[in-house]
Each structure stands twice: as structure tokens, then as C-alpha cells.
Amino acid sequence: ASITLIFFYLVWIIAPMFAPAKITPAGVFDLNIADPIYLDASENIEIGAAFSASGDIQFWNLANGETIARQSVGRPLQRVIPIQPATATYGLIDPEGNFMIMTASYPVAFSGEERRIDARLDPLFDDDWLPLSIQGNVQAYFEADRLVIAEVSDELIVRYFPEAEADLPLVKPRVARLSLPARFEHLRFGPRGRLLFLMDRAGRLLIVELNRMGAPTLAIEQQLLPPGAGVTAAEVLVGGYSLMLAGTDNSLTQWFATTTNGQLQPIRRFEFDSEIRQILPEPRRKGLVVIDDEGHMHLLHTTSNRIMAEYTLSNGVNQVTALSPRADLLLRIGNRGAVHSYQ
């Protein structure tokens, strides 16, 4: 059993670090999606999903571009966020700050030898929209029966829903607030949803601990960037144990928590010719895709500490972008509704 475990570890974790890699265009889908705000792909990259600001969702076949299903949530959307650490589960936010968690499913049916796949979006809980009046950056974490919705702007607001079970109504949340020394724009969950990373544009980091009831306590305050530098993008890698921070000095640094004082320490640094604008971590491994100011897309693997592949985009920089759950497909969509795919 131990030999088998070692074998799968080598195949899944070690081999990708040294295997040759490349990024190639896989196709363009002219879906005519107006005002796109979020993209995703199914686990097996068979179906794509596009959310628009009007509240419409379009599912299409990633092999031939055929529309599989259309759906509306019945109201405009301001933002869509992924619910960590799940896949195909989304937090929808309308212009008034109301919040709804929905999950995508892709049922398969057979008629004789004909296989048909459908797609739909359903509420995760038996609730209407939650009137949370969200104004700042928001992230959500749902695992087992624990749902935490965190929001940051001039203060940190943590809403903890105990005994959250799918298909059942949510109980009234416990709400806790933490005053902040300034306005913080970046917010991400750390390991097991028990930590929060807050960061402002100047690279000041706050690490906030959440107790069993979701109450926040400031644990660490740390400056990650030198004076005069700024943050262009920030994300956590799988599991939330390390933070990827892109700065105005054209760098991308991986920060990791130490066991001595809990502060983050830089362990890897990548240099580029221009500023990084988007960071897309692999959902299940330590790789990531970054896109810089000049439209170059870079495939990285942090453990091997190298840039594995590069590709120059021809369709702009600030576009809605998604990396599939298995990191084997990347989707980008522009305002004209055409989706470009890369493998």
C-alpha cells in the first residue's frame, strides 16, 4: 500500500514539475454573452458556464460550442465569487448586496446509446437571497456544516452560520466585527477556513484568526512590500497555506507561514518584464497561471521554482478568466461575448 501511495505521489505531484509544458489555443466560441462577469468549466471540461451582469447564465458544450442550457436568477448581478474550497459552487451578489449561494450540476442521461448531458444551477440552501448589504470585498467558506461569509472594507465583518446543511434553511448567523486601521482591499481564507488574510494596496498584511464560533481576532500585522511599492494581485494557493503576492516592481513572491512566530516569510520569487494583473491558482495542486500587463500568460509551478510555459494573448489583458478544476483548460471572455480557450 505504501509503494502504491508513493507511486501516485510521484505521478500526481512530482512528475508535473519536470514535464515539458506548453500553452496552446484550443478554440473560440462566439456565444454573444453580454456583460460577462464570471466564467467556469465543469470538472471534466465538458461544459462551460458564463454568468452575465443581467443575471443570465449560459452553459455550452466545450467541444463544439453548442448551447446546452440557459438560466436566469431573476435579478441583475454585481459579482460572482467561488465558494471555497468547493468547486462548481458560487456566491452571487446583486447590486443591493444581497447574497445567494448556488451550485452547478451536470446530470447525464442515456436514450439507447445516445448520451445527453444537461446543466443547471440550484440554490445550495433552502433560502431566498440573504439580505447582507454587502459593500466591500467578500469571500465565503463552506465545508462540512460550517459556513463563514467574510467581508472587508473599513472594517471586517464575519458572518458565521452554524449547522449549515445543504438543501435546508440557514439559521440566523452570528455576526462579529473587527475594526481595522485602514481600508483593506484584498481578502482570502487561510487553512481550513480558520484564518483570514487581509491586505491593503501598499502590501500591509493582517492575519486574523477565527474561533469555533467565527469570532475574529487580529493575530499578526506585517508589511510585505517595501515603502513606495504596491500590490497588483494577490491569491492563496491550494489549501490556503501560502500567499502569492504580485507587486508594482514586476515581481511575484510566494509567502509562507513559519512555525516560530506565525509571520509569513518569502520562500520563492519570480521576476517578469511587466506587472502581474491576474493570478489563477490550480484548484488542487501548487501550480498557477499569471497574466501580466503586456498580455503575456505564464504557467508556473512553485515547487519547481520555474516558469514552465508562456503564451502571448491577442485579446487583451483585463478580461474575465477561469482555470478549470483540474487545471487542464483556461477560458477567457471579452465584452463581445467570444470565449477563447487554451490548453
mmCIF file of C-alpha atoms in Angstrom:
data_model
loop_
_atom_site.group_PDB
_atom_site.id
_atom_site.type_symbol
_atom_site.label_atom_id
_atom_site.label_comp_id
_atom_site.label_asym_id
_atom_site.label_seq_id
_atom_site.Cartn_x
_atom_site.Cartn_y
_atom_site.Cartn_z
ATOM 1 C CA ALA A 1 0.000 0.000 0.000
ATOM 2 C CA SER A 2 2.829 2.395 0.842
ATOM 3 C CA ILE A 3 4.536 1.717 -2.501
ATOM 4 C CA THR A 4 1.271 2.462 -4.308
ATOM 5 C CA LEU A 5 0.880 5.692 -2.361
ATOM 6 C CA ILE A 6 4.425 6.766 -3.248
ATOM 7 C CA PHE A 7 3.777 5.950 -6.900
ATOM 8 C CA PHE A 8 0.680 8.137 -7.088
ATOM 9 C CA TYR A 9 2.507 10.933 -5.257
ATOM 10 C CA LEU A 10 5.294 10.853 -7.843
ATOM 11 C CA VAL A 11 2.838 10.806 -10.753
ATOM 12 C CA TRP A 12 0.485 13.476 -9.422
ATOM 13 C CA ILE A 13 2.816 15.874 -7.590
ATOM 14 C CA ILE A 14 6.436 15.385 -8.674
ATOM 15 C CA ALA A 15 6.154 14.488 -12.376
ATOM 16 C CA PRO A 16 4.301 17.676 -13.437
ATOM 17 C CA MET A 17 7.130 19.811 -12.019
ATOM 18 C CA PHE A 18 9.643 18.467 -14.560
ATOM 19 C CA ALA A 19 7.460 17.509 -17.501
ATOM 20 C CA PRO A 20 7.617 19.779 -20.560
ATOM 21 C CA ALA A 21 4.627 22.103 -20.801
ATOM 22 C CA LYS A 22 3.120 24.436 -23.344
ATOM 23 C CA ILE A 23 0.062 26.640 -23.743
ATOM 24 C CA THR A 24 -1.885 26.326 -26.997
ATOM 25 C CA PRO A 25 -5.183 27.826 -28.210
ATOM 26 C CA ALA A 26 -7.961 25.239 -28.140
ATOM 27 C CA GLY A 27 -10.810 27.138 -29.777
ATOM 28 C CA VAL A 28 -13.033 30.212 -29.835
ATOM 29 C CA PHE A 29 -16.750 30.123 -29.011
ATOM 30 C CA ASP A 30 -18.888 33.003 -30.289
ATOM 31 C CA LEU A 31 -21.571 32.905 -27.605
ATOM 32 C CA ASN A 32 -22.656 36.549 -27.777
ATOM 33 C CA ILE A 33 -22.696 36.889 -23.976
ATOM 34 C CA ALA A 34 -23.370 40.491 -22.932
ATOM 35 C CA ASP A 35 -21.601 41.968 -19.862
ATOM 36 C CA PRO A 36 -19.860 38.768 -18.676
ATOM 37 C CA ILE A 37 -18.700 38.813 -15.049
ATOM 38 C CA TYR A 38 -17.676 35.201 -14.297
ATOM 39 C CA LEU A 39 -16.596 32.004 -16.083
ATOM 40 C CA ASP A 40 -16.175 28.381 -15.067
ATOM 41 C CA ALA A 41 -15.890 24.878 -16.502
ATOM 42 C CA SER A 42 -17.205 21.531 -15.331
ATOM 43 C CA GLU A 43 -14.900 19.029 -13.637
ATOM 44 C CA ASN A 44 -14.298 17.051 -16.829
ATOM 45 C CA ILE A 45 -14.087 20.228 -19.012
ATOM 46 C CA GLU A 46 -17.147 19.101 -20.952
ATOM 47 C CA ILE A 47 -19.371 22.098 -20.166
ATOM 48 C CA GLY A 48 -18.578 25.796 -19.797
ATOM 49 C CA ALA A 49 -20.620 28.236 -17.705
ATOM 50 C CA ALA A 50 -20.794 32.008 -18.203
ATOM 51 C CA PHE A 51 -22.500 34.454 -15.810
ATOM 52 C CA SER A 52 -23.598 37.883 -17.048
ATOM 53 C CA ALA A 53 -24.406 41.096 -15.172
ATOM 54 C CA SER A 54 -28.048 40.749 -16.237
ATOM 55 C CA GLY A 55 -28.367 37.606 -14.099
ATOM 56 C CA ASP A 56 -28.353 35.196 -17.042
ATOM 57 C CA ILE A 57 -26.222 32.031 -17.042
ATOM 58 C CA GLN A 58 -25.312 30.242 -20.240
ATOM 59 C CA PHE A 59 -23.986 26.664 -20.331
ATOM 60 C CA TRP A 60 -22.309 25.440 -23.504
ATOM 61 C CA ASN A 61 -20.556 22.371 -24.856
ATOM 62 C CA LEU A 62 -16.790 22.932 -24.773
ATOM 63 C CA ALA A 63 -16.274 20.547 -27.694
ATOM 64 C CA ASN A 64 -18.483 22.242 -30.290
ATOM 65 C CA GLY A 65 -19.784 25.477 -28.745
ATOM 66 C CA GLU A 66 -23.417 24.334 -28.720
ATOM 67 C CA THR A 67 -25.553 25.947 -26.001
ATOM 68 C CA ILE A 68 -26.709 23.275 -23.537
ATOM 69 C CA ALA A 69 -28.926 25.383 -21.278
ATOM 70 C CA ARG A 70 -29.802 28.955 -20.338
ATOM 71 C CA GLN A 71 -30.965 30.094 -16.944
ATOM 72 C CA SER A 72 -31.757 33.343 -15.135
ATOM 73 C CA VAL A 73 -31.549 34.123 -11.427
ATOM 74 C CA GLY A 74 -34.235 36.765 -11.871
ATOM 75 C CA ARG A 75 -32.181 39.835 -10.945
ATOM 76 C CA PRO A 76 -29.025 41.679 -12.006
ATOM 77 C CA LEU A 77 -25.694 40.522 -10.611
ATOM 78 C CA GLN A 78 -22.838 42.713 -9.466
ATOM 79 C CA ARG A 79 -20.349 39.957 -8.634
ATOM 80 C CA VAL A 80 -19.921 36.200 -8.573
ATOM 81 C CA ILE A 81 -17.335 34.573 -6.271
ATOM 82 C CA PRO A 82 -16.241 30.943 -5.838
ATOM 83 C CA ILE A 83 -17.192 29.320 -2.540
ATOM 84 C CA GLN A 84 -14.040 27.824 -1.028
ATOM 85 C CA PRO A 85 -12.879 25.061 -1.033
ATOM 86 C CA ALA A 86 -15.620 23.576 -3.224
ATOM 87 C CA THR A 87 -15.870 23.515 -6.999
ATOM 88 C CA ALA A 88 -18.957 24.447 -9.058
ATOM 89 C CA THR A 89 -20.337 26.393 -6.084
ATOM 90 C CA TYR A 90 -20.787 30.137 -6.328
ATOM 91 C CA GLY A 91 -21.726 33.158 -4.266
ATOM 92 C CA LEU A 92 -23.963 35.526 -6.215
ATOM 93 C CA ILE A 93 -24.184 39.177 -5.162
ATOM 94 C CA ASP A 94 -26.777 41.581 -6.538
ATOM 95 C CA PRO A 95 -26.375 45.396 -6.736
ATOM 96 C CA GLU A 96 -28.029 45.837 -3.302
ATOM 97 C CA GLY A 97 -25.538 43.488 -1.637
ATOM 98 C CA ASN A 98 -27.917 40.543 -1.240
ATOM 99 C CA PHE A 99 -26.201 37.158 -1.322
ATOM 100 C CA MET A 100 -27.144 33.734 -2.650
ATOM 101 C CA ILE A 101 -25.091 30.503 -2.793
ATOM 102 C CA MET A 102 -25.802 28.303 -5.795
ATOM 103 C CA THR A 103 -24.242 25.137 -7.134
ATOM 104 C CA ALA A 104 -23.986 23.816 -10.690
ATOM 105 C CA SER A 105 -24.826 20.234 -11.583
ATOM 106 C CA TYR A 106 -24.410 18.339 -14.838
ATOM 107 C CA PRO A 107 -26.752 15.308 -14.904
ATOM 108 C CA VAL A 108 -26.196 12.728 -17.628
ATOM 109 C CA ALA A 109 -28.998 10.697 -19.216
ATOM 110 C CA PHE A 110 -28.995 7.928 -21.836
ATOM 111 C CA SER A 111 -31.568 7.169 -24.512
ATOM 112 C CA GLY A 112 -30.466 3.902 -26.026
ATOM 113 C CA GLU A 113 -26.839 4.514 -26.957
ATOM 114 C CA GLU A 114 -27.265 8.296 -27.092
ATOM 115 C CA ARG A 115 -25.681 10.155 -24.195
ATOM 116 C CA ARG A 116 -27.102 13.533 -23.222
ATOM 117 C CA ILE A 117 -25.733 15.924 -20.627
ATOM 118 C CA ASP A 118 -27.751 18.736 -19.071
ATOM 119 C CA ALA A 119 -26.735 21.669 -16.888
ATOM 120 C CA ARG A 120 -28.490 23.687 -14.223
ATOM 121 C CA LEU A 121 -27.864 25.992 -11.282
ATOM 122 C CA ASP A 122 -29.678 25.408 -7.966
ATOM 123 C CA PRO A 123 -29.612 27.098 -4.541
ATOM 124 C CA LEU A 124 -27.326 25.247 -2.153
ATOM 125 C CA PHE A 125 -29.545 26.044 0.836
ATOM 126 C CA ASP A 126 -33.331 26.257 1.144
ATOM 127 C CA ASP A 127 -33.291 30.032 1.437
ATOM 128 C CA ASP A 128 -34.086 33.111 -0.571
ATOM 129 C CA TRP A 129 -31.449 35.797 -1.091
ATOM 130 C CA LEU A 130 -29.698 36.734 2.153
ATOM 131 C CA PRO A 131 -30.035 40.499 2.879
ATOM 132 C CA LEU A 132 -26.405 41.052 3.862
ATOM 133 C CA SER A 133 -25.969 44.555 2.345
ATOM 134 C CA ILE A 134 -22.509 43.622 1.125
ATOM 135 C CA GLN A 135 -20.409 46.643 0.125
ATOM 136 C CA GLY A 136 -16.760 45.545 0.332
ATOM 137 C CA ASN A 137 -14.685 42.596 -0.843
ATOM 138 C CA VAL A 138 -16.349 39.344 0.209
ATOM 139 C CA GLN A 139 -15.244 35.716 0.427
ATOM 140 C CA ALA A 140 -17.094 32.632 1.641
ATOM 141 C CA TYR A 141 -16.007 29.263 3.007
ATOM 142 C CA PHE A 142 -18.285 26.226 3.317
ATOM 143 C CA GLU A 143 -17.143 22.805 4.471
ATOM 144 C CA ALA A 144 -18.989 20.086 6.370
ATOM 145 C CA ASP A 145 -21.654 22.074 8.268
ATOM 146 C CA ARG A 146 -19.704 25.314 8.672
ATOM 147 C CA LEU A 147 -20.427 28.384 6.530
ATOM 148 C CA VAL A 148 -18.447 31.608 7.008
ATOM 149 C CA ILE A 149 -19.007 34.759 4.962
ATOM 150 C CA ALA A 150 -16.331 37.419 5.475
ATOM 151 C CA GLU A 151 -16.451 40.989 4.175
ATOM 152 C CA VAL A 152 -13.748 43.638 4.391
ATOM 153 C CA SER A 153 -13.580 47.366 3.681
ATOM 154 C CA ASP A 154 -13.086 49.865 6.516
ATOM 155 C CA GLU A 155 -13.878 47.034 8.940
ATOM 156 C CA LEU A 156 -14.015 43.248 8.920
ATOM 157 C CA ILE A 157 -17.463 41.669 9.160
ATOM 158 C CA VAL A 158 -17.668 37.908 9.753
ATOM 159 C CA ARG A 159 -20.997 36.103 9.467
ATOM 160 C CA TYR A 160 -20.913 32.572 10.854
ATOM 161 C CA PHE A 161 -23.761 30.155 10.093
ATOM 162 C CA PRO A 162 -23.653 27.125 12.443
ATOM 163 C CA GLU A 163 -25.091 23.782 11.374
ATOM 164 C CA ALA A 164 -25.307 24.776 7.708
ATOM 165 C CA GLU A 165 -26.596 21.812 5.735
ATOM 166 C CA ALA A 166 -27.285 21.694 2.006
ATOM 167 C CA ASP A 167 -30.969 21.786 0.980
ATOM 168 C CA LEU A 168 -32.018 23.040 4.440
ATOM 169 C CA PRO A 169 -32.679 26.627 5.571
ATOM 170 C CA LEU A 170 -29.810 28.504 7.170
ATOM 171 C CA VAL A 171 -30.141 29.541 10.794
ATOM 172 C CA LYS A 172 -29.605 33.151 11.826
ATOM 173 C CA PRO A 173 -25.870 33.907 11.611
ATOM 174 C CA ARG A 174 -23.606 35.081 14.381
ATOM 175 C CA VAL A 175 -22.169 38.414 13.262
ATOM 176 C CA ALA A 176 -18.840 39.727 14.560
ATOM 177 C CA ARG A 177 -16.985 42.904 13.597
ATOM 178 C CA LEU A 178 -13.350 43.886 13.855
ATOM 179 C CA SER A 179 -12.177 47.495 13.498
ATOM 180 C CA LEU A 180 -9.310 47.950 11.056
ATOM 181 C CA PRO A 181 -6.538 50.578 10.996
ATOM 182 C CA ALA A 182 -7.221 51.401 7.319
ATOM 183 C CA ARG A 183 -9.188 50.219 4.308
ATOM 184 C CA PHE A 184 -8.206 46.758 3.070
ATOM 185 C CA GLU A 185 -8.986 45.651 -0.478
ATOM 186 C CA HIS A 186 -7.763 42.037 -0.587
ATOM 187 C CA LEU A 187 -9.349 39.210 1.428
ATOM 188 C CA ARG A 188 -8.651 35.475 1.297
ATOM 189 C CA PHE A 189 -9.265 32.478 3.574
ATOM 190 C CA GLY A 190 -6.325 30.576 5.030
ATOM 191 C CA PRO A 191 -6.050 26.891 6.044
ATOM 192 C CA ARG A 192 -9.365 25.137 6.812
ATOM 193 C CA GLY A 193 -11.145 28.480 6.808
ATOM 194 C CA ARG A 194 -9.753 29.289 10.280
ATOM 195 C CA LEU A 195 -7.584 32.204 9.151
ATOM 196 C CA LEU A 196 -8.202 35.299 7.075
ATOM 197 C CA PHE A 197 -5.552 37.165 5.093
ATOM 198 C CA LEU A 198 -6.345 40.881 4.693
ATOM 199 C CA MET A 199 -4.133 43.136 2.594
ATOM 200 C CA ASP A 200 -4.190 46.767 1.532
ATOM 201 C CA ARG A 201 -2.790 48.250 -1.666
ATOM 202 C CA ALA A 202 0.546 49.061 -0.022
ATOM 203 C CA GLY A 203 1.197 45.435 0.962
ATOM 204 C CA ARG A 204 0.284 45.644 4.645
ATOM 205 C CA LEU A 205 -0.995 42.242 5.770
ATOM 206 C CA LEU A 206 -3.307 41.384 8.645
ATOM 207 C CA ILE A 207 -3.710 37.753 9.669
ATOM 208 C CA VAL A 208 -6.989 37.246 11.521
ATOM 209 C CA GLU A 209 -7.857 34.111 13.456
ATOM 210 C CA LEU A 210 -11.440 32.817 13.584
ATOM 211 C CA ASN A 211 -12.501 30.843 16.657
ATOM 212 C CA ARG A 212 -15.016 27.980 16.688
ATOM 213 C CA MET A 213 -17.887 30.468 16.681
ATOM 214 C CA GLY A 214 -16.406 32.523 13.843
ATOM 215 C CA ALA A 215 -15.352 35.468 16.008
ATOM 216 C CA PRO A 216 -12.288 37.279 14.576
ATOM 217 C CA THR A 217 -9.114 38.157 16.487
ATOM 218 C CA LEU A 218 -6.182 40.049 14.994
ATOM 219 C CA ALA A 219 -3.172 37.739 15.282
ATOM 220 C CA ILE A 220 -0.412 39.308 13.160
ATOM 221 C CA GLU A 221 0.255 42.583 11.369
ATOM 222 C CA GLN A 222 3.088 42.559 8.839
ATOM 223 C CA GLN A 223 4.426 44.688 5.983
ATOM 224 C CA LEU A 224 5.175 42.541 2.925
ATOM 225 C CA LEU A 225 6.222 45.232 0.443
ATOM 226 C CA PRO A 226 8.841 47.993 0.793
ATOM 227 C CA PRO A 227 7.786 51.666 1.010
ATOM 228 C CA GLY A 228 6.511 53.033 -2.300
ATOM 229 C CA ALA A 229 5.593 49.616 -3.713
ATOM 230 C CA GLY A 230 2.031 48.451 -4.346
ATOM 231 C CA VAL A 231 0.005 45.278 -4.749
ATOM 232 C CA THR A 232 -1.250 44.437 -8.256
ATOM 233 C CA ALA A 233 -2.717 40.981 -7.482
ATOM 234 C CA ALA A 234 -2.889 38.532 -4.577
ATOM 235 C CA GLU A 235 -4.125 34.945 -4.221
ATOM 236 C CA VAL A 236 -3.656 31.926 -1.970
ATOM 237 C CA LEU A 237 -2.511 28.544 -3.268
ATOM 238 C CA VAL A 238 -4.428 25.330 -2.701
ATOM 239 C CA GLY A 239 -5.172 24.800 0.997
ATOM 240 C CA GLY A 240 -4.511 28.436 1.877
ATOM 241 C CA TYR A 241 -1.080 27.774 3.396
ATOM 242 C CA SER A 242 0.824 30.229 1.216
ATOM 243 C CA LEU A 243 0.108 33.598 -0.340
ATOM 244 C CA MET A 244 1.113 34.661 -3.854
ATOM 245 C CA LEU A 245 1.693 38.417 -3.970
ATOM 246 C CA ALA A 246 2.352 40.421 -7.151
ATOM 247 C CA GLY A 247 3.880 43.872 -6.806
ATOM 248 C CA THR A 248 4.473 47.022 -8.832
ATOM 249 C CA ASP A 249 8.163 46.030 -9.106
ATOM 250 C CA ASN A 250 7.139 43.304 -11.633
ATOM 251 C CA SER A 251 7.669 40.564 -9.061
ATOM 252 C CA LEU A 252 5.598 37.630 -7.843
ATOM 253 C CA THR A 253 6.530 36.329 -4.389
ATOM 254 C CA GLN A 254 5.337 33.261 -2.529
ATOM 255 C CA TRP A 255 4.925 33.879 1.202
ATOM 256 C CA PHE A 256 4.614 31.001 3.672
ATOM 257 C CA ALA A 257 3.760 30.932 7.380
ATOM 258 C CA THR A 258 6.598 29.963 9.701
ATOM 259 C CA THR A 259 6.174 27.883 12.833
ATOM 260 C CA THR A 260 8.153 30.251 15.052
ATOM 261 C CA ASN A 261 6.182 33.492 15.217
ATOM 262 C CA GLY A 262 3.405 32.859 12.685
ATOM 263 C CA GLN A 263 4.582 35.611 10.366
ATOM 264 C CA LEU A 264 4.873 34.981 6.642
ATOM 265 C CA GLN A 265 8.307 34.547 5.118
ATOM 266 C CA PRO A 266 9.200 34.817 1.402
ATOM 267 C CA ILE A 267 10.276 31.432 0.038
ATOM 268 C CA ARG A 268 10.152 31.954 -3.754
ATOM 269 C CA ARG A 269 10.277 34.932 -6.074
ATOM 270 C CA PHE A 270 9.612 35.252 -9.801
ATOM 271 C CA GLU A 271 10.598 38.250 -11.943
ATOM 272 C CA PHE A 272 8.711 39.467 -15.020
ATOM 273 C CA ASP A 273 9.042 42.235 -17.609
ATOM 274 C CA SER A 274 5.793 43.919 -16.531
ATOM 275 C CA GLU A 275 3.316 43.944 -13.657
ATOM 276 C CA ILE A 276 1.165 40.883 -12.960
ATOM 277 C CA ARG A 277 -2.560 41.646 -13.178
ATOM 278 C CA GLN A 278 -4.201 38.245 -12.715
ATOM 279 C CA ILE A 279 -3.257 35.198 -10.633
ATOM 280 C CA LEU A 280 -5.112 31.925 -11.253
ATOM 281 C CA PRO A 281 -4.044 29.134 -8.856
ATOM 282 C CA GLU A 282 -4.578 25.488 -9.708
ATOM 283 C CA PRO A 283 -7.513 24.300 -7.559
ATOM 284 C CA ARG A 284 -5.758 21.096 -6.445
ATOM 285 C CA ARG A 285 -2.019 21.452 -6.983
ATOM 286 C CA LYS A 286 0.733 24.023 -6.462
ATOM 287 C CA GLY A 287 0.771 25.414 -9.974
ATOM 288 C CA LEU A 288 -0.714 28.680 -11.192
ATOM 289 C CA VAL A 289 -1.243 30.826 -14.260
ATOM 290 C CA VAL A 290 -0.444 34.545 -14.186
ATOM 291 C CA ILE A 291 -1.171 37.236 -16.773
ATOM 292 C CA ASP A 292 0.944 40.371 -16.977
ATOM 293 C CA ASP A 293 0.303 43.935 -18.114
ATOM 294 C CA GLU A 294 1.560 43.256 -21.644
ATOM 295 C CA GLY A 295 -0.778 40.318 -22.246
ATOM 296 C CA HIS A 296 1.716 37.523 -21.611
ATOM 297 C CA MET A 297 0.349 34.400 -19.923
ATOM 298 C CA HIS A 298 2.831 32.421 -17.785
ATOM 299 C CA LEU A 299 2.403 28.896 -16.406
ATOM 300 C CA LEU A 300 4.314 28.441 -13.132
ATOM 301 C CA HIS A 301 4.928 25.675 -10.626
ATOM 302 C CA THR A 302 6.031 26.914 -7.220
ATOM 303 C CA THR A 303 7.692 23.695 -6.053
ATOM 304 C CA SER A 304 9.967 23.528 -9.083
ATOM 305 C CA ASN A 305 10.506 27.308 -8.833
ATOM 306 C CA ARG A 306 10.351 27.831 -12.580
ATOM 307 C CA ILE A 307 8.223 29.243 -15.375
ATOM 308 C CA MET A 308 7.062 26.179 -17.293
ATOM 309 C CA ALA A 309 5.411 27.803 -20.326
ATOM 310 C CA GLU A 310 4.482 31.192 -21.767
ATOM 311 C CA TYR A 311 1.965 32.439 -24.313
ATOM 312 C CA THR A 312 1.191 35.900 -25.699
ATOM 313 C CA LEU A 313 -2.504 36.732 -25.699
ATOM 314 C CA SER A 314 -4.045 38.712 -28.515
ATOM 315 C CA ASN A 315 -7.381 39.536 -26.906
ATOM 316 C CA GLY A 316 -6.495 41.986 -24.124
ATOM 317 C CA VAL A 317 -5.432 41.777 -20.503
ATOM 318 C CA ASN A 318 -8.366 42.696 -18.257
ATOM 319 C CA GLN A 319 -10.810 40.010 -19.259
ATOM 320 C CA VAL A 320 -12.879 37.548 -17.259
ATOM 321 C CA THR A 321 -10.676 34.453 -16.940
ATOM 322 C CA ALA A 322 -11.142 30.994 -15.409
ATOM 323 C CA LEU A 323 -8.976 27.924 -14.813
ATOM 324 C CA SER A 324 -10.797 24.583 -14.845
ATOM 325 C CA PRO A 325 -10.932 22.411 -11.666
ATOM 326 C CA ARG A 326 -8.218 20.067 -12.981
ATOM 327 C CA ALA A 327 -6.184 22.952 -14.437
ATOM 328 C CA ASP A 328 -6.346 21.439 -17.929
ATOM 329 C CA LEU A 329 -8.295 24.275 -19.581
ATOM 330 C CA LEU A 330 -8.246 28.061 -19.364
ATOM 331 C CA LEU A 331 -11.144 30.230 -20.530
ATOM 332 C CA ARG A 332 -11.175 33.978 -21.289
ATOM 333 C CA ILE A 333 -14.099 36.079 -22.414
ATOM 334 C CA GLY A 334 -14.322 39.610 -23.758
ATOM 335 C CA ASN A 335 -17.141 42.160 -23.766
ATOM 336 C CA ARG A 336 -18.300 40.975 -27.196
ATOM 337 C CA GLY A 337 -19.135 37.554 -25.791
ATOM 338 C CA ALA A 338 -16.496 35.432 -27.538
ATOM 339 C CA VAL A 339 -14.861 32.832 -25.282
ATOM 340 C CA HIS A 340 -11.241 31.859 -26.027
ATOM 341 C CA SER A 341 -9.992 28.539 -24.663
ATOM 342 C CA TYR A 342 -6.408 27.376 -24.044
ATOM 343 C CA GLN A 343 -4.898 24.030 -23.048
#
